[in-house]
Amino acid sequence: MTVTEGTRETAAEHGKGRAGHRLSLVLAACCLGQFMNVLDASVVNVALPVIAADLHFTQHNLQLVNNAYTVVVCGFLLLGGRLADLFGQRRIFACGVGLFTLASLVGGAADAPLTLVLARAFQGLGAAVMAPATLTVLGTTFTEPAARARAFGWWSAVSGAAGAIGVLAGGVIIEWFSWRWIFLVNVPIGLVLFATVRWVVPETRPRRTGTKGSGLDLPGAVTVTLGLMSAVYGVSQYAAHGWGSPRVLGPLLAGALLIAAFLVIQARFARHPLVPLGIFRNRSVAAANLVAFFGIAALFSTFYFFTLVLQQVLNYSPLHTGLSYLPLSVGMALGGWGIAPLVPRIGPRPILLGGLTLAAGALFWLSSVDASADYLGDVLGPCVLLGSGMGAVLNATTNAATAGLAPHQAGLASGLLNTTRQLGSAVGLVTLAALSAARIDARTGAGAGAVDARAAGYGLALAGAALFAVAGFVAALFVPVRKRSRSPQGDTGTARGDTDTPQGDDTEKAAV
């Protein structure tokens, strides 16, 4: 071998190593962005009583701290996903991070209820832009199936674990620091993330007007954003006013009409639809979004009611409650990450079915917890099972929901999946909250003690979450089966009814 040839080999290996390192940083940026999004949605719950006392919220308007975030996120997710397709994934990702970080700074410095509510709304807007961008970047950067599965595995593990970690972080912050650090901690993280995105995330070329699928569907964007915001706002008002109130029925009706108008615009009038309805002809995408709806309805409702069980039935402190979530967090991280190598081999359907079975069994088990329960004997086991099952489900759902789509539809699929998840969390929580409240009132009226009545009500809600997981299992039966085909290089899999994603270069294989 000549010196020149050896030099070339060394340079090639060095180049591959640098490319792998850069892709790892891209993955880290996407995971950190999603971690901030999910963490912020859960960490505030533990701090609400302290925030109410410090800023003089009334019981009626305290819910706006959460609802301002949820309503805006849900309303703008589809538009946020489309913006990444149209104007470049790095640019939109960075804009979302910047807006989220600035809003967090304002929220941490808030001295009045209105300031905090507005900050939460702008946090939601930043999250709605950032969340679909993270999936878009992963989908366009990791094109080799095995590397993409590992990337989605990490993203899903972080996404799932962040909700549980948020409860722990909230407990620690309230116990030892000021509630303001719930928001202020996002500022240094956001600055580091912004710099990382600008440095390592590859930019996609903005789509020019006149090309197929280019252009922003403004009528569609306005109707779906206002429709989703109106519907979620109506659902959020149920707890304070009841289903029969005009404050609930009015927004729900307006939301239904606006979403119906959106569908008509997409089907008949839009030259460049925000959501081409033909995407639902991809069976994997349609079924995966149903699984996401029911799976997240089960998971995020569980975060809420399990916290109440620990604090109001087992009488745990906020810090003790947060520590009790650690097995669930670890289980979700290991479930999402550990299952990643199996996804390109066997396809998402077996993983979805197995994970939802574990989750449903764990939730039925948790629903029996009462004041006499022991953590090691009655709580630890279902926490581990639920975390492992849901971690696997989040990973496989992300893969199924983006299967067989062209690269320019990555943002659309990401926005659609995140919107489905937000709707699932909102609808699931309000439905189970109504069932729980009715059971608590009935038991209290029958002479039961407060703790026993709450245990019964929260147990019913957790059983309802298990039924959501069962519904997700049924939806997963419609996810296409992975075909196995053998090639000289080894086995590869292709989902029936879908097309293979383009193969990437070899650097992806070592990047995750």
Short mmCIF file of C-alpha atoms in Angstrom, two decimals:
data_model
loop_
_atom_site.label_atom_id
_atom_site.label_comp_id
_atom_site.label_asym_id
_atom_site.label_seq_id
_atom_site.Cartn_x
_atom_site.Cartn_y
_atom_site.Cartn_z
CA MET A 1 0.00 0.00 0.00
CA THR A 2 1.41 3.40 -0.90
CA VAL A 3 1.55 6.38 1.43
CA THR A 4 -1.07 8.14 -0.67
CA GLU A 5 -3.55 5.27 -0.34
CA GLY A 6 -3.02 5.04 3.40
CA THR A 7 -3.52 8.76 3.74
CA ARG A 8 -6.77 8.53 1.82
CA GLU A 9 -8.03 5.69 4.04
CA THR A 10 -7.15 7.60 7.18
CA ALA A 11 -8.89 10.72 5.87
CA ALA A 12 -11.98 8.72 4.96
CA GLU A 13 -12.15 7.15 8.43
CA HIS A 14 -11.61 10.54 10.04
CA GLY A 15 -14.37 12.04 7.91
CA LYS A 16 -16.75 9.23 8.84
CA GLY A 17 -15.98 9.74 12.53
CA ARG A 18 -16.63 13.48 12.30
CA ALA A 19 -19.88 12.88 10.47
CA GLY A 20 -20.96 10.37 13.09
CA HIS A 21 -20.12 12.84 15.88
CA ARG A 22 -22.12 15.58 14.17
CA LEU A 23 -25.15 13.29 13.76
CA SER A 24 -24.95 12.39 17.44
CA LEU A 25 -25.10 16.09 18.27
CA VAL A 26 -28.13 16.48 16.00
CA LEU A 27 -29.83 13.66 17.90
CA ALA A 28 -28.90 15.25 21.24
CA ALA A 29 -30.36 18.60 20.13
CA CYS A 30 -33.65 16.99 19.05
CA CYS A 31 -33.93 14.99 22.27
CA LEU A 32 -33.16 18.04 24.42
CA GLY A 33 -35.78 20.09 22.57
CA GLN A 34 -38.44 17.43 23.09
CA PHE A 35 -37.36 17.01 26.72
CA MET A 36 -37.96 20.72 27.36
CA ASN A 37 -41.39 20.53 25.71
CA VAL A 38 -42.68 17.55 27.67
CA LEU A 39 -41.01 18.51 30.95
CA ASP A 40 -42.63 21.94 30.90
CA ALA A 41 -46.07 20.41 30.42
CA SER A 42 -45.74 18.33 33.61
CA VAL A 43 -43.39 20.17 35.95
CA VAL A 44 -45.84 23.02 36.60
CA ASN A 45 -48.53 20.76 38.10
CA VAL A 46 -46.65 20.22 41.36
CA ALA A 47 -46.04 23.97 41.75
CA LEU A 48 -49.59 25.22 41.14
CA PRO A 49 -50.59 25.61 44.82
CA VAL A 50 -47.44 27.64 45.56
CA ILE A 51 -47.88 29.76 42.42
CA ALA A 52 -51.51 30.45 43.36
CA ALA A 53 -50.53 31.67 46.82
CA ASP A 54 -47.60 33.80 45.62
CA LEU A 55 -49.30 35.52 42.66
CA HIS A 56 -52.80 35.57 44.17
CA PHE A 57 -54.54 33.41 41.59
CA THR A 58 -58.15 32.58 42.34
CA GLN A 59 -59.30 28.97 42.23
CA HIS A 60 -61.25 29.82 39.07
CA ASN A 61 -58.38 31.24 37.02
CA LEU A 62 -55.54 29.02 38.28
CA GLN A 63 -56.37 26.49 35.55
CA LEU A 64 -55.31 29.10 32.97
CA VAL A 65 -51.66 28.46 33.90
CA ASN A 66 -51.93 25.02 32.30
CA ASN A 67 -54.70 25.66 29.80
CA ALA A 68 -52.95 28.64 28.17
CA TYR A 69 -50.06 26.32 27.32
CA THR A 70 -52.17 23.34 26.24
CA VAL A 71 -54.61 25.30 24.07
CA VAL A 72 -51.90 27.14 22.14
CA VAL A 73 -49.72 24.05 21.68
CA CYS A 74 -52.62 22.00 20.38
CA GLY A 75 -53.82 24.74 18.07
CA PHE A 76 -50.51 25.52 16.40
CA LEU A 77 -48.85 22.10 16.11
CA LEU A 78 -50.05 21.35 12.58
CA LEU A 79 -48.99 24.78 11.39
CA GLY A 80 -45.66 24.42 13.21
CA GLY A 81 -44.95 21.16 11.41
CA ARG A 82 -45.75 22.68 8.04
CA LEU A 83 -43.49 25.69 8.66
CA ALA A 84 -40.47 23.38 8.98
CA ASP A 85 -41.27 21.91 5.55
CA LEU A 86 -41.70 25.31 3.92
CA PHE A 87 -39.03 27.52 5.48
CA GLY A 88 -36.29 25.12 6.56
CA GLN A 89 -36.01 22.84 9.56
CA ARG A 90 -33.02 24.51 11.22
CA ARG A 91 -34.49 28.00 10.94
CA ILE A 92 -37.86 26.97 12.39
CA PHE A 93 -36.30 24.77 15.11
CA ALA A 94 -34.13 27.69 16.25
CA CYS A 95 -37.09 30.11 16.19
CA GLY A 96 -39.12 27.74 18.36
CA VAL A 97 -36.27 27.36 20.86
CA GLY A 98 -35.74 31.11 21.02
CA LEU A 99 -39.41 31.88 21.62
CA PHE A 100 -39.73 29.14 24.24
CA THR A 101 -36.62 30.37 26.10
CA LEU A 102 -37.72 34.02 26.10
CA ALA A 103 -41.20 33.10 27.32
CA SER A 104 -39.65 31.01 30.11
CA LEU A 105 -37.63 34.03 31.26
CA VAL A 106 -40.77 36.18 31.35
CA GLY A 107 -42.69 33.46 33.21
CA GLY A 108 -39.98 33.12 35.84
CA ALA A 109 -40.00 36.88 36.44
CA ALA A 110 -43.82 37.22 36.42
CA ASP A 111 -45.31 39.29 39.25
CA ALA A 112 -48.98 39.07 38.24
CA PRO A 113 -51.35 36.31 37.05
CA LEU A 114 -51.84 37.86 33.59
CA THR A 115 -48.08 38.01 32.94
CA LEU A 116 -47.64 34.35 33.81
CA VAL A 117 -50.62 33.23 31.72
CA LEU A 118 -49.36 35.17 28.68
CA ALA A 119 -45.86 33.74 29.18
CA ARG A 120 -47.33 30.23 29.26
CA ALA A 121 -49.21 30.93 26.03
CA PHE A 122 -46.01 32.02 24.27
CA GLN A 123 -44.21 29.01 25.72
CA GLY A 124 -46.92 26.93 24.06
CA LEU A 125 -46.36 28.71 20.75
CA GLY A 126 -42.62 28.04 20.95
CA ALA A 127 -43.28 24.39 21.80
CA ALA A 128 -45.73 24.05 18.89
CA VAL A 129 -43.00 25.19 16.51
CA MET A 130 -40.16 23.27 18.18
CA ALA A 131 -41.83 19.88 18.81
CA PRO A 132 -42.62 18.89 15.21
CA ALA A 133 -39.28 20.33 14.08
CA THR A 134 -37.43 17.81 16.28
CA LEU A 135 -39.11 14.89 14.51
CA THR A 136 -38.66 16.51 11.11
CA VAL A 137 -34.92 16.85 11.69
CA LEU A 138 -34.62 13.23 12.81
CA GLY A 139 -36.65 11.96 9.85
CA THR A 140 -34.62 13.86 7.25
CA THR A 141 -31.21 13.34 8.87
CA PHE A 142 -31.38 9.64 9.79
CA THR A 143 -32.60 7.99 6.59
CA GLU A 144 -31.02 4.53 7.07
CA PRO A 145 -33.70 2.34 8.76
CA ALA A 146 -31.61 1.01 11.65
CA ALA A 147 -30.13 4.44 12.46
CA ARG A 148 -33.57 6.03 12.22
CA ALA A 149 -35.01 3.42 14.58
CA ARG A 150 -32.27 4.11 17.13
CA ALA A 151 -32.78 7.87 16.80
CA PHE A 152 -36.53 7.56 17.27
CA GLY A 153 -35.82 5.22 20.19
CA TRP A 154 -33.81 7.86 22.00
CA TRP A 155 -36.34 10.58 21.15
CA SER A 156 -39.24 8.44 22.39
CA ALA A 157 -37.42 7.42 25.56
CA VAL A 158 -36.67 11.05 26.38
CA SER A 159 -40.21 12.12 25.47
CA GLY A 160 -41.80 9.51 27.71
CA ALA A 161 -39.45 9.84 30.65
CA ALA A 162 -39.62 13.66 30.68
CA GLY A 163 -43.25 13.62 31.82
CA ALA A 164 -42.40 11.55 34.87
CA ILE A 165 -39.13 13.41 35.51
CA GLY A 166 -41.13 16.65 35.50
CA VAL A 167 -42.97 15.54 38.62
CA LEU A 168 -39.67 14.76 40.35
CA ALA A 169 -38.11 18.04 39.22
CA GLY A 170 -41.16 19.97 40.39
CA GLY A 171 -41.00 18.33 43.80
CA VAL A 172 -37.30 19.09 44.20
CA ILE A 173 -37.68 22.73 43.09
CA ILE A 174 -40.65 23.37 45.37
CA GLU A 175 -38.93 21.64 48.30
CA TRP A 176 -35.59 23.48 48.08
CA PHE A 177 -35.92 26.45 45.70
CA SER A 178 -38.46 28.99 44.44
CA TRP A 179 -41.23 28.00 42.02
CA ARG A 180 -39.73 30.55 39.62
CA TRP A 181 -36.90 28.13 38.84
CA ILE A 182 -39.44 25.86 37.16
CA PHE A 183 -39.32 28.41 34.34
CA LEU A 184 -35.88 29.99 34.79
CA VAL A 185 -34.07 26.66 34.48
CA ASN A 186 -35.17 26.62 30.82
CA VAL A 187 -33.15 29.76 30.07
CA PRO A 188 -29.56 28.39 30.20
CA ILE A 189 -30.72 25.11 28.65
CA GLY A 190 -32.48 27.02 25.88
CA LEU A 191 -29.43 29.15 25.13
CA VAL A 192 -27.21 26.07 24.80
CA LEU A 193 -29.83 24.35 22.64
CA PHE A 194 -30.22 27.41 20.39
CA ALA A 195 -26.45 27.53 19.77
CA THR A 196 -26.34 23.77 19.13
CA VAL A 197 -29.20 23.92 16.64
CA ARG A 198 -27.57 26.75 14.73
CA TRP A 199 -24.25 24.89 14.68
CA VAL A 200 -25.08 21.24 13.94
CA VAL A 201 -28.61 20.85 12.56
CA PRO A 202 -28.56 20.63 8.74
CA GLU A 203 -30.80 23.06 6.93
CA THR A 204 -33.34 21.90 4.40
CA ARG A 205 -33.89 24.02 1.33
CA PRO A 206 -37.06 26.12 1.62
CA ARG A 207 -39.61 25.01 -0.94
CA ARG A 208 -40.09 27.49 -3.75
CA THR A 209 -43.48 28.75 -4.77
CA GLY A 210 -44.75 26.89 -7.77
CA THR A 211 -43.27 23.52 -6.83
CA LYS A 212 -45.55 20.66 -5.95
CA GLY A 213 -46.83 20.99 -2.38
CA SER A 214 -45.26 24.42 -1.83
CA GLY A 215 -47.02 27.43 -0.41
CA LEU A 216 -48.79 27.99 2.88
CA ASP A 217 -52.47 27.13 3.01
CA LEU A 218 -53.60 30.19 5.00
CA PRO A 219 -57.36 29.38 5.08
CA GLY A 220 -56.56 25.86 6.22
CA ALA A 221 -54.03 27.08 8.78
CA VAL A 222 -56.46 29.62 10.26
CA THR A 223 -59.45 27.27 10.45
CA VAL A 224 -57.59 24.29 11.95
CA THR A 225 -55.66 26.43 14.43
CA LEU A 226 -58.75 28.29 15.65
CA GLY A 227 -60.81 25.09 15.55
CA LEU A 228 -58.38 23.07 17.68
CA MET A 229 -57.82 25.95 20.10
CA SER A 230 -61.57 26.44 20.48
CA ALA A 231 -62.25 22.74 21.02
CA VAL A 232 -59.47 22.30 23.59
CA TYR A 233 -60.54 25.50 25.37
CA GLY A 234 -64.10 24.19 25.59
CA VAL A 235 -62.89 20.90 27.05
CA SER A 236 -60.70 22.76 29.55
CA GLN A 237 -63.71 24.73 30.88
CA TYR A 238 -65.61 21.58 31.84
CA ALA A 239 -64.15 21.29 35.35
CA ALA A 240 -65.23 24.82 36.30
CA HIS A 241 -68.62 25.03 34.55
CA GLY A 242 -69.91 21.55 33.62
CA TRP A 243 -70.81 20.09 30.23
CA GLY A 244 -74.10 21.94 29.91
CA SER A 245 -72.57 25.40 30.30
CA PRO A 246 -72.48 27.78 27.30
CA ARG A 247 -68.80 28.32 28.17
CA VAL A 248 -68.21 24.68 27.26
CA LEU A 249 -70.79 24.03 24.53
CA GLY A 250 -70.11 27.29 22.66
CA PRO A 251 -66.37 26.71 22.10
CA LEU A 252 -66.95 23.02 21.34
CA LEU A 253 -69.55 23.83 18.67
CA ALA A 254 -67.35 26.57 17.18
CA GLY A 255 -64.41 24.19 17.15
CA ALA A 256 -66.42 21.46 15.41
CA LEU A 257 -67.61 23.88 12.72
CA LEU A 258 -64.14 25.26 12.12
CA ILE A 259 -62.57 21.79 11.87
CA ALA A 260 -65.35 20.75 9.45
CA ALA A 261 -64.58 23.84 7.37
CA PHE A 262 -60.89 22.91 7.47
CA LEU A 263 -61.62 19.43 6.08
CA VAL A 264 -63.71 20.90 3.26
CA ILE A 265 -60.91 23.36 2.42
CA GLN A 266 -58.34 20.56 2.36
CA ALA A 267 -60.49 18.30 0.19
CA ARG A 268 -61.84 20.79 -2.36
CA PHE A 269 -60.27 24.24 -2.36
CA ALA A 270 -56.65 24.27 -1.13
CA ARG A 271 -54.03 24.30 -3.90
CA HIS A 272 -51.35 23.28 -1.40
CA PRO A 273 -53.25 21.67 1.53
CA LEU A 274 -51.86 21.98 5.02
CA VAL A 275 -52.88 18.33 5.55
CA PRO A 276 -53.29 16.45 2.25
CA LEU A 277 -56.07 14.07 3.26
CA GLY A 278 -54.50 11.42 1.05
CA ILE A 279 -51.89 10.93 3.78
CA PHE A 280 -54.48 8.88 5.65
CA ARG A 281 -54.50 6.37 2.79
CA ASN A 282 -51.18 5.32 4.26
CA ARG A 283 -52.54 2.72 6.67
CA SER A 284 -49.50 2.89 8.90
CA VAL A 285 -49.87 6.65 9.41
CA ALA A 286 -53.62 6.47 10.05
CA ALA A 287 -53.41 3.56 12.50
CA ALA A 288 -50.36 4.98 14.29
CA ASN A 289 -52.16 8.25 14.95
CA LEU A 290 -55.06 6.33 16.49
CA VAL A 291 -52.62 4.42 18.68
CA ALA A 292 -50.97 7.72 19.66
CA PHE A 293 -54.33 9.25 20.61
CA PHE A 294 -55.35 6.41 22.91
CA GLY A 295 -51.85 5.70 24.22
CA ILE A 296 -51.20 9.28 25.27
CA ALA A 297 -54.75 9.57 26.67
CA ALA A 298 -53.80 6.68 28.96
CA LEU A 299 -50.26 7.83 29.80
CA PHE A 300 -50.73 11.51 30.58
CA SER A 301 -53.96 10.89 32.47
CA THR A 302 -51.97 8.44 34.57
CA PHE A 303 -49.38 11.10 35.42
CA TYR A 304 -52.16 13.29 36.81
CA PHE A 305 -54.09 10.66 38.78
CA PHE A 306 -51.07 8.71 39.99
CA THR A 307 -49.73 11.96 41.48
CA LEU A 308 -53.05 12.43 43.30
CA VAL A 309 -52.97 8.83 44.55
CA LEU A 310 -49.49 9.30 45.99
CA GLN A 311 -50.24 12.66 47.62
CA GLN A 312 -53.88 12.39 48.68
CA VAL A 313 -54.29 8.65 49.29
CA LEU A 314 -50.80 7.51 50.39
CA ASN A 315 -50.01 10.96 51.89
CA TYR A 316 -46.62 11.41 50.19
CA SER A 317 -44.87 14.80 50.14
CA PRO A 318 -44.13 16.46 46.76
CA LEU A 319 -40.49 15.31 46.96
CA HIS A 320 -41.47 11.77 47.97
CA THR A 321 -43.97 11.77 45.10
CA GLY A 322 -41.29 12.78 42.63
CA LEU A 323 -38.92 10.07 43.85
CA SER A 324 -41.71 7.51 43.52
CA TYR A 325 -41.83 8.28 39.80
CA LEU A 326 -38.22 7.25 39.24
CA PRO A 327 -38.97 3.58 38.39
CA LEU A 328 -41.58 4.76 35.89
CA SER A 329 -39.12 7.21 34.33
CA VAL A 330 -36.34 4.63 34.11
CA GLY A 331 -38.75 2.05 32.69
CA MET A 332 -39.86 4.45 29.95
CA ALA A 333 -36.30 5.35 29.05
CA LEU A 334 -35.17 1.73 28.89
CA GLY A 335 -38.33 0.62 27.10
CA GLY A 336 -38.00 3.25 24.37
CA TRP A 337 -34.27 2.88 23.93
CA GLY A 338 -33.96 -0.88 24.36
CA ILE A 339 -36.67 -1.74 21.84
CA ALA A 340 -35.11 0.38 19.07
CA PRO A 341 -33.02 -2.40 17.47
CA LEU A 342 -36.13 -4.55 17.04
CA VAL A 343 -38.21 -1.98 15.15
CA PRO A 344 -36.49 -2.30 11.73
CA ARG A 345 -36.39 -6.11 12.09
CA ILE A 346 -39.94 -7.00 13.08
CA GLY A 347 -41.84 -3.76 12.43
CA PRO A 348 -43.79 -1.62 14.88
CA ARG A 349 -46.97 -3.72 15.22
CA PRO A 350 -45.70 -6.52 17.52
CA ILE A 351 -43.99 -3.91 19.70
CA LEU A 352 -47.15 -1.83 19.92
CA LEU A 353 -49.26 -4.85 20.83
CA GLY A 354 -46.82 -6.04 23.48
CA GLY A 355 -46.27 -2.60 24.98
CA LEU A 356 -49.97 -1.77 25.19
CA THR A 357 -50.66 -5.14 26.80
CA LEU A 358 -48.08 -4.41 29.51
CA ALA A 359 -49.44 -0.88 29.98
CA ALA A 360 -53.08 -2.02 30.29
CA GLY A 361 -52.18 -4.71 32.83
CA ALA A 362 -50.10 -2.26 34.87
CA LEU A 363 -52.90 0.33 34.92
CA PHE A 364 -55.50 -2.21 36.04
CA TRP A 365 -53.04 -3.17 38.80
CA LEU A 366 -52.53 0.46 39.86
CA SER A 367 -56.29 1.05 39.94
CA SER A 368 -56.53 -1.20 43.03
CA VAL A 369 -54.18 0.95 45.16
CA ASP A 370 -55.81 2.24 48.36
CA ALA A 371 -54.69 3.82 51.64
CA SER A 372 -53.34 0.50 52.93
CA ALA A 373 -51.08 -0.04 49.88
CA ASP A 374 -47.36 -0.63 50.27
CA TYR A 375 -45.04 0.97 47.70
CA LEU A 376 -42.79 -2.06 47.20
CA GLY A 377 -45.64 -4.55 47.03
CA ASP A 378 -48.38 -2.57 45.29
CA VAL A 379 -46.86 0.37 43.39
CA LEU A 380 -43.32 -0.45 42.25
CA GLY A 381 -44.27 -3.42 40.02
CA PRO A 382 -46.94 -1.66 37.94
CA CYS A 383 -44.71 1.42 37.63
CA VAL A 384 -41.94 -0.62 36.01
CA LEU A 385 -44.37 -2.46 33.73
CA LEU A 386 -46.14 0.73 32.70
CA GLY A 387 -42.88 2.53 31.99
CA SER A 388 -41.43 -0.32 29.94
CA GLY A 389 -44.62 -0.82 27.94
CA MET A 390 -45.24 2.84 27.20
CA GLY A 391 -41.60 3.52 26.34
CA ALA A 392 -41.81 0.83 23.67
CA VAL A 393 -45.17 2.17 22.44
CA LEU A 394 -43.87 5.72 22.02
CA ASN A 395 -40.92 4.49 19.99
CA ALA A 396 -42.93 2.20 17.71
CA THR A 397 -45.69 4.78 17.22
CA THR A 398 -43.20 7.38 16.02
CA ASN A 399 -41.77 4.92 13.51
CA ALA A 400 -45.18 3.82 12.23
CA ALA A 401 -46.49 7.39 11.93
CA THR A 402 -43.64 8.42 9.62
CA ALA A 403 -43.42 5.21 7.55
CA GLY A 404 -43.44 5.40 3.77
CA LEU A 405 -43.65 9.20 3.49
CA ALA A 406 -41.68 11.45 1.16
CA PRO A 407 -39.05 13.64 2.85
CA HIS A 408 -41.05 16.82 2.17
CA GLN A 409 -43.92 15.37 4.26
CA ALA A 410 -41.78 14.83 7.36
CA GLY A 411 -42.96 18.03 9.03
CA LEU A 412 -46.58 17.25 8.18
CA ALA A 413 -46.35 13.79 9.75
CA SER A 414 -44.56 15.18 12.81
CA GLY A 415 -47.10 17.94 13.34
CA LEU A 416 -49.97 15.51 12.83
CA LEU A 417 -48.57 13.03 15.36
CA ASN A 418 -47.89 15.69 17.97
CA THR A 419 -51.36 17.20 17.46
CA THR A 420 -52.92 13.77 17.92
CA ARG A 421 -50.98 13.29 21.13
CA GLN A 422 -52.02 16.67 22.50
CA LEU A 423 -55.66 15.96 21.70
CA GLY A 424 -55.36 12.56 23.34
CA SER A 425 -53.93 14.04 26.52
CA ALA A 426 -56.63 16.73 26.72
CA VAL A 427 -59.60 14.47 25.91
CA GLY A 428 -58.31 11.61 28.07
CA LEU A 429 -57.74 13.77 31.13
CA VAL A 430 -61.06 15.60 31.07
CA THR A 431 -63.00 12.38 30.45
CA LEU A 432 -61.37 10.51 33.31
CA ALA A 433 -61.57 13.56 35.58
CA ALA A 434 -65.35 13.57 35.09
CA LEU A 435 -65.59 9.85 35.94
CA SER A 436 -63.34 10.29 38.96
CA ALA A 437 -65.28 13.28 40.32
CA ALA A 438 -68.59 11.45 39.94
CA ARG A 439 -67.27 8.38 41.81
CA ILE A 440 -65.81 10.53 44.61
CA ASP A 441 -69.11 12.40 45.02
CA ALA A 442 -71.07 9.15 45.06
CA ARG A 443 -68.82 7.54 47.67
CA THR A 444 -68.80 10.67 49.81
CA GLY A 445 -72.59 10.82 49.65
CA ALA A 446 -72.74 7.19 50.75
CA GLY A 447 -70.78 8.04 53.90
CA ALA A 448 -67.26 6.99 52.87
CA GLY A 449 -64.27 8.85 54.32
CA ALA A 450 -62.42 11.39 52.22
CA VAL A 451 -59.36 9.18 51.63
CA ASP A 452 -61.43 6.12 50.73
CA ALA A 453 -63.62 8.17 48.39
CA ARG A 454 -60.59 9.60 46.64
CA ALA A 455 -58.98 6.18 46.33
CA ALA A 456 -62.15 4.89 44.67
CA GLY A 457 -62.39 7.85 42.31
CA TYR A 458 -58.74 7.81 41.28
CA GLY A 459 -58.86 4.03 40.96
CA LEU A 460 -61.76 4.34 38.52
CA ALA A 461 -59.79 6.91 36.51
CA LEU A 462 -56.76 4.59 36.32
CA ALA A 463 -59.03 1.73 35.21
CA GLY A 464 -60.36 4.09 32.53
CA ALA A 465 -56.77 4.79 31.47
CA ALA A 466 -56.29 1.02 31.13
CA LEU A 467 -59.31 0.91 28.81
CA PHE A 468 -57.69 3.65 26.69
CA ALA A 469 -54.64 1.39 26.42
CA VAL A 470 -56.94 -1.46 25.33
CA ALA A 471 -58.43 0.81 22.65
CA GLY A 472 -54.88 1.58 21.51
CA PHE A 473 -54.24 -2.18 21.29
CA VAL A 474 -57.24 -2.55 18.95
CA ALA A 475 -55.97 0.34 16.79
CA ALA A 476 -52.51 -1.26 16.66
CA LEU A 477 -54.02 -4.34 15.00
CA PHE A 478 -54.47 -2.19 11.87
CA VAL A 479 -50.79 -1.18 11.67
CA PRO A 480 -49.34 -3.01 8.62
CA VAL A 481 -47.36 -6.17 9.21
CA ARG A 482 -43.67 -5.93 8.42
CA LYS A 483 -42.65 -8.11 5.47
CA ARG A 484 -39.31 -9.84 5.74
CA SER A 485 -37.10 -9.98 2.67
CA ARG A 486 -33.59 -11.37 2.43
CA SER A 487 -30.77 -9.67 0.58
CA PRO A 488 -27.09 -10.53 0.21
CA GLN A 489 -26.31 -7.93 2.86
CA GLY A 490 -28.76 -9.37 5.38
CA ASP A 491 -32.38 -9.11 6.31
CA THR A 492 -34.37 -6.00 5.69
CA GLY A 493 -37.99 -5.28 6.40
CA THR A 494 -40.62 -3.40 4.50
CA ALA A 495 -44.04 -2.59 5.91
CA ARG A 496 -46.85 -3.91 3.78
CA GLY A 497 -48.53 -1.04 1.99
CA ASP A 498 -45.65 1.36 2.60
CA THR A 499 -42.48 2.22 0.75
CA ASP A 500 -38.95 2.02 2.03
CA THR A 501 -37.25 5.16 3.17
CA PRO A 502 -34.09 6.12 1.24
CA GLN A 503 -30.90 4.56 2.45
CA GLY A 504 -28.43 6.91 4.04
CA ASP A 505 -24.67 6.77 4.08
CA ASP A 506 -22.71 4.52 6.37
CA THR A 507 -21.98 7.28 8.83
CA GLU A 508 -25.54 7.02 10.14
CA LYS A 509 -24.94 3.46 11.31
CA ALA A 510 -22.41 4.62 13.87
CA ALA A 511 -24.07 7.89 14.73
CA VAL A 512 -26.57 6.84 17.36
#
